[in-house]
Amino acid sequence: MTLERIPLAGVIGSPVAHSKSPQLHHHWLRTYGLKGHYIPMDVSADDLPDVLKTLPRMGFVGVNITVPHKERALELSDLVTDRATLIGAANTLIFRKDGKIHADNTDGYGFIQNLRQGAPDWDPKAGPAAVLGAGGAARAVVASLVDVGVPEILISNRTRVRADKLADDFGKRVRVVEWVKAGNMLEDAALVVNTTSLGMVGKPELRVPLDGIRKTAVVTDLVYNPLQTRLLRVAGEIGCTTVDGLGMLLHQAVPAFERWFGTRPEVDAATRAAALR
Ligand code: ATR
């Protein structure tokens, strides 16, 4: 008798207890009647190389990677997709049958899919995008905006050198605006994106002046706050189409789930509810 092998996947980070990914993947496993488990794993930087060597031998088909291991995970992989190389970080690892680790980054994909679902009329070519922040999340967003053909991307960040680095890496379409002038930058934008951590539960709100945002702009916040961030609240009052950050988390998980468990899952109202449980 051969024993059936149940595919295992999970998320590696530190801390990882807050992650919504286990609820999300288990919801999809239940919805599609699939066998599998998805496990949160709190792993230190020192242990990461050994853990990544051991998991495939234990029946893991892959893992998601979250803060603070996204850059290191990329370095520890054998094969890397172009988009992960461009972003400089991995959020998804596939453990291949030949023993090699294949790294991908689906954050930018999740960002664009969330925008397409929440603002179906958004036209990437309609005008400039204004991006607040220049951290890891901003890299994924800028890479995806370049990819879908946004003509100009304006970035503003409290620490100017990080924005300059991002602009250098992504070429002529990206321009840096001083943090003190971030409010002016928003006035020209067809798309406004907050990638800073401001507005998260327990953190201060974004203090950039928002009253110049155009009524026709699409406004999205990577931060998900059940009480709504100031950015989305003000944009809603102006009359903009607003898209919250929960959907990005859900959409970025779709390619990995399909690869690991063999079915492409839907992101719908039930998926959102499951991730928030
Ligand atoms: P992530 O990978 O989620 O993007 P990160 O790399 O730590 O995380 O980046 C966090 C972003 O939020 C950065 O753009 C950061 O600005 P700095 O580069 O100046 O640190 C921004 N951020 C965090 N706290 C902030 C604050 N109080 N005011 C302005 N920007 C802030």
XYZ file of C-alpha atoms and ligand atoms in Angstrom:
308
model
C 0.000 0.000 0.000
C 1.354 3.429 -0.882
C 0.443 6.263 1.426
C -1.045 9.349 -0.185
C 1.161 12.390 0.339
C -0.738 15.476 1.480
C 0.877 18.629 0.080
C 2.175 20.985 2.742
C 2.801 24.717 2.334
C 3.135 27.623 4.719
C 4.430 31.073 5.456
C 7.843 31.855 6.931
C 8.425 35.163 8.723
C 9.213 36.606 12.116
C 6.826 37.454 13.638
C 4.229 35.483 11.680
C 1.324 35.059 14.096
C -0.566 38.036 12.584
C -0.471 36.586 9.039
C -3.834 36.165 7.339
C -2.400 33.662 4.839
C -3.236 30.474 6.831
C -6.962 31.368 7.023
C -6.889 32.307 3.348
C -5.284 29.092 2.075
C -7.407 26.883 4.324
C -10.541 28.657 3.058
C -9.551 27.851 -0.532
C -8.592 24.259 0.344
C -12.070 23.777 1.903
C -13.898 25.616 -0.895
C -12.350 23.443 -3.627
C -12.357 20.202 -1.607
C -8.571 19.811 -1.866
C -6.169 17.987 0.426
C -3.396 20.101 1.928
C -2.167 22.068 4.923
C -0.774 25.585 5.256
C 1.344 26.301 8.326
C 2.715 29.565 9.812
C 6.408 29.209 10.770
C 8.302 31.733 12.887
C 11.917 31.298 11.753
C 15.019 33.327 12.701
C 17.422 34.675 10.074
C 20.091 32.236 11.311
C 17.814 29.229 10.867
C 16.397 30.196 7.464
C 18.972 28.339 5.265
C 18.539 25.051 7.182
C 14.750 25.363 7.271
C 14.603 25.876 3.490
C 16.765 22.765 2.979
C 14.671 20.637 5.317
C 11.095 21.555 4.365
C 11.097 19.885 0.900
C 12.205 16.593 2.526
C 9.218 16.837 4.874
C 6.658 17.028 2.064
C 6.458 20.795 1.618
C 5.711 21.898 -1.950
C 6.595 25.527 -1.239
C 6.300 28.459 1.131
C 5.398 32.108 1.210
C 8.048 34.394 2.615
C 7.261 37.504 4.599
C 9.114 40.160 6.628
C 12.064 40.097 7.358
C 13.213 37.268 5.067
C 12.135 38.330 1.558
C 15.586 39.461 0.366
C 17.519 36.583 1.984
C 15.090 33.998 0.574
C 15.841 35.291 -2.908
C 19.583 34.805 -2.321
C 19.038 31.267 -1.061
C 17.080 30.191 -4.166
C 18.462 28.356 -7.201
C 16.163 29.895 -9.836
C 14.553 33.324 -9.754
C 11.825 34.842 -11.958
C 12.577 38.135 -13.731
C 10.026 40.008 -11.648
C 11.546 38.763 -8.369
C 15.019 39.807 -9.592
C 13.699 43.268 -10.473
C 12.010 43.684 -7.085
C 15.017 42.199 -5.261
C 12.879 40.057 -2.974
C 10.894 36.792 -2.987
C 7.436 36.271 -1.497
C 6.837 32.794 -2.943
C 9.123 29.759 -3.123
C 8.342 26.625 -5.119
C 10.201 23.470 -4.029
C 10.747 21.627 -7.306
C 10.910 17.857 -7.640
C 14.571 18.084 -8.773
C 15.454 19.646 -5.389
C 15.853 23.192 -6.692
C 14.157 26.180 -5.051
C 12.346 28.482 -7.486
C 11.724 32.026 -6.213
C 8.985 34.355 -7.442
C 7.520 37.654 -6.296
C 3.762 37.980 -6.812
C 3.290 41.203 -4.784
C 3.176 43.441 -7.862
C 0.818 40.990 -9.603
C -1.435 41.052 -6.512
C -1.358 44.841 -6.492
C -2.460 45.137 -10.146
C -5.119 42.399 -9.890
C -6.585 44.086 -6.804
C -6.700 47.392 -8.658
C -8.343 45.808 -11.709
C -10.975 44.156 -9.523
C -11.653 47.214 -7.319
C -11.384 49.878 -10.043
C -12.220 48.114 -13.319
C -12.317 51.444 -15.227
C -8.740 52.373 -14.251
C -6.662 52.879 -17.384
C -2.902 52.578 -16.701
C -2.226 55.004 -19.575
C -4.659 57.660 -18.206
C -1.945 59.646 -16.446
C 0.791 59.661 -13.810
C 0.793 57.470 -10.738
C 1.881 58.993 -7.405
C 3.504 56.568 -4.981
C 4.004 57.460 -1.309
C 6.895 55.516 0.258
C 10.000 53.803 -1.136
C 10.395 50.613 0.934
C 10.085 46.982 -0.166
C 6.377 47.244 -0.948
C 6.970 50.334 -3.104
C 9.519 48.408 -5.219
C 6.915 45.772 -6.083
C 4.305 48.459 -6.856
C 6.650 50.516 -9.059
C 7.822 47.405 -10.952
C 4.217 46.443 -11.699
C 3.235 49.998 -12.735
C 6.169 50.120 -15.189
C 5.111 46.687 -16.458
C 1.495 47.696 -17.227
C 2.631 50.835 -19.071
C 1.925 53.721 -16.672
C 3.536 56.686 -18.495
C 5.007 58.469 -15.453
C 5.546 57.441 -11.847
C 6.156 60.061 -9.143
C 7.615 58.838 -5.846
C 7.903 60.663 -2.569
C 9.495 59.285 0.570
C 10.440 60.697 3.964
C 14.012 59.433 3.421
C 14.944 60.904 0.049
C 17.861 58.539 -0.748
C 15.572 55.512 -0.781
C 13.332 57.195 -3.370
C 16.398 58.172 -5.433
C 17.593 54.548 -5.410
C 14.199 53.320 -6.583
C 14.121 55.907 -9.377
C 17.652 54.900 -10.465
C 16.661 51.240 -10.593
C 13.487 51.761 -12.632
C 14.586 54.308 -15.229
C 13.368 57.506 -16.786
C 9.663 57.026 -16.198
C 10.176 57.421 -12.418
C 10.633 60.885 -10.862
C 11.289 61.776 -7.208
C 9.351 64.510 -5.398
C 10.446 65.967 -2.031
C 8.454 64.575 0.923
C 7.414 68.129 1.902
C 5.855 68.490 -1.569
C 4.087 65.115 -1.579
C 0.701 66.887 -1.375
C 1.427 68.740 -4.651
C 2.479 65.493 -6.314
C -0.953 64.023 -5.635
C -2.682 66.840 -7.587
C -1.347 65.515 -10.919
C -2.070 61.853 -10.299
C -4.556 59.552 -12.045
C -3.573 56.891 -9.495
C -2.518 57.493 -5.873
C -0.865 54.660 -3.907
C 0.200 54.628 -0.262
C 2.949 52.070 0.312
C 4.149 53.495 3.649
C 3.140 51.797 6.863
C 1.310 54.933 8.031
C -2.347 54.288 8.779
C -1.789 50.733 10.065
C -3.606 49.821 13.257
C -1.468 51.247 16.094
C 0.581 53.573 13.829
C 0.088 57.296 13.117
C -1.961 58.344 10.081
C -0.419 59.683 6.873
C -0.148 63.474 7.361
C 0.414 64.512 3.728
C -2.130 67.139 2.495
C -4.772 65.234 0.528
C -7.269 67.902 -0.538
C -5.656 68.341 -3.995
C -6.397 64.759 -5.113
C -8.496 64.787 -8.292
C -12.051 63.475 -8.156
C -11.286 61.279 -11.174
C -8.251 59.634 -9.490
C -8.201 56.026 -8.323
C -6.796 55.891 -4.784
C -5.426 52.752 -3.149
C -3.764 52.050 0.171
C -1.591 48.967 0.732
C -2.358 49.295 4.416
C -5.470 47.417 5.410
C -7.202 48.976 8.387
C -10.750 47.817 9.193
C -11.551 51.383 10.318
C -10.284 52.725 6.965
C -7.113 54.806 6.591
C -7.272 58.609 6.436
C -6.170 58.425 2.774
C -9.116 56.260 1.728
C -11.582 58.177 3.911
C -10.628 61.583 2.431
C -10.439 60.167 -1.120
C -13.934 58.718 -0.667
C -15.209 62.137 0.441
C -13.643 63.752 -2.651
C -15.530 61.210 -4.794
C -12.570 59.063 -5.943
C -12.757 55.337 -6.579
C -10.969 53.767 -3.589
C -9.413 50.307 -3.243
C -8.242 48.936 0.101
C -5.145 46.811 0.684
C -6.726 43.533 1.739
C -7.291 42.467 -1.867
C -3.578 42.716 -2.704
C -2.823 40.134 -0.026
C -5.519 37.843 -1.422
C -4.547 38.218 -5.083
C -0.803 37.757 -4.482
C -1.608 34.327 -3.046
C -3.464 33.071 -6.150
C -0.472 31.960 -8.304
C 1.165 30.142 -5.371
C -2.030 28.315 -4.379
C -2.557 27.205 -7.979
C 1.024 25.955 -8.254
C 1.000 24.102 -4.930
C -2.516 22.688 -4.819
C -3.470 22.474 -8.529
C -6.563 24.721 -8.682
C -6.730 28.427 -9.519
C -8.793 30.008 -6.725
C -11.284 32.895 -7.009
C -10.970 36.071 -4.941
C -14.506 37.032 -3.928
C -16.476 38.327 -0.927
C -16.211 34.945 0.818
C -12.419 35.026 0.406
C -12.253 38.468 2.043
C -14.454 37.319 4.908
C -12.320 34.203 5.451
C -9.074 36.210 5.557
C -10.554 38.534 8.180
C -11.743 35.778 10.504
P 7.737 47.689 3.408
O 8.581 46.531 2.965
O 6.403 47.306 3.963
O 7.620 48.749 2.346
P 9.763 49.259 4.761
O 10.780 48.853 3.751
O 10.147 49.345 6.184
O 8.505 48.306 4.692
O 9.162 50.686 4.301
C 8.245 51.389 5.052
C 7.870 52.682 4.323
O 7.043 53.481 5.204
C 9.076 53.550 3.964
O 8.782 54.273 2.783
C 9.137 54.476 5.188
O 9.816 55.682 4.953
P 11.410 55.789 5.242
O 12.080 55.176 4.057
O 11.648 57.238 5.380
O 11.640 55.024 6.525
C 7.671 54.740 5.409
N 7.406 55.237 6.766
C 7.363 54.519 7.907
N 7.087 55.327 8.976
C 6.969 56.599 8.468
C 6.680 57.897 9.046
N 6.456 58.029 10.360
N 6.633 58.966 8.211
C 6.848 58.829 6.890
N 7.110 57.635 6.274
C 7.172 56.544 7.057
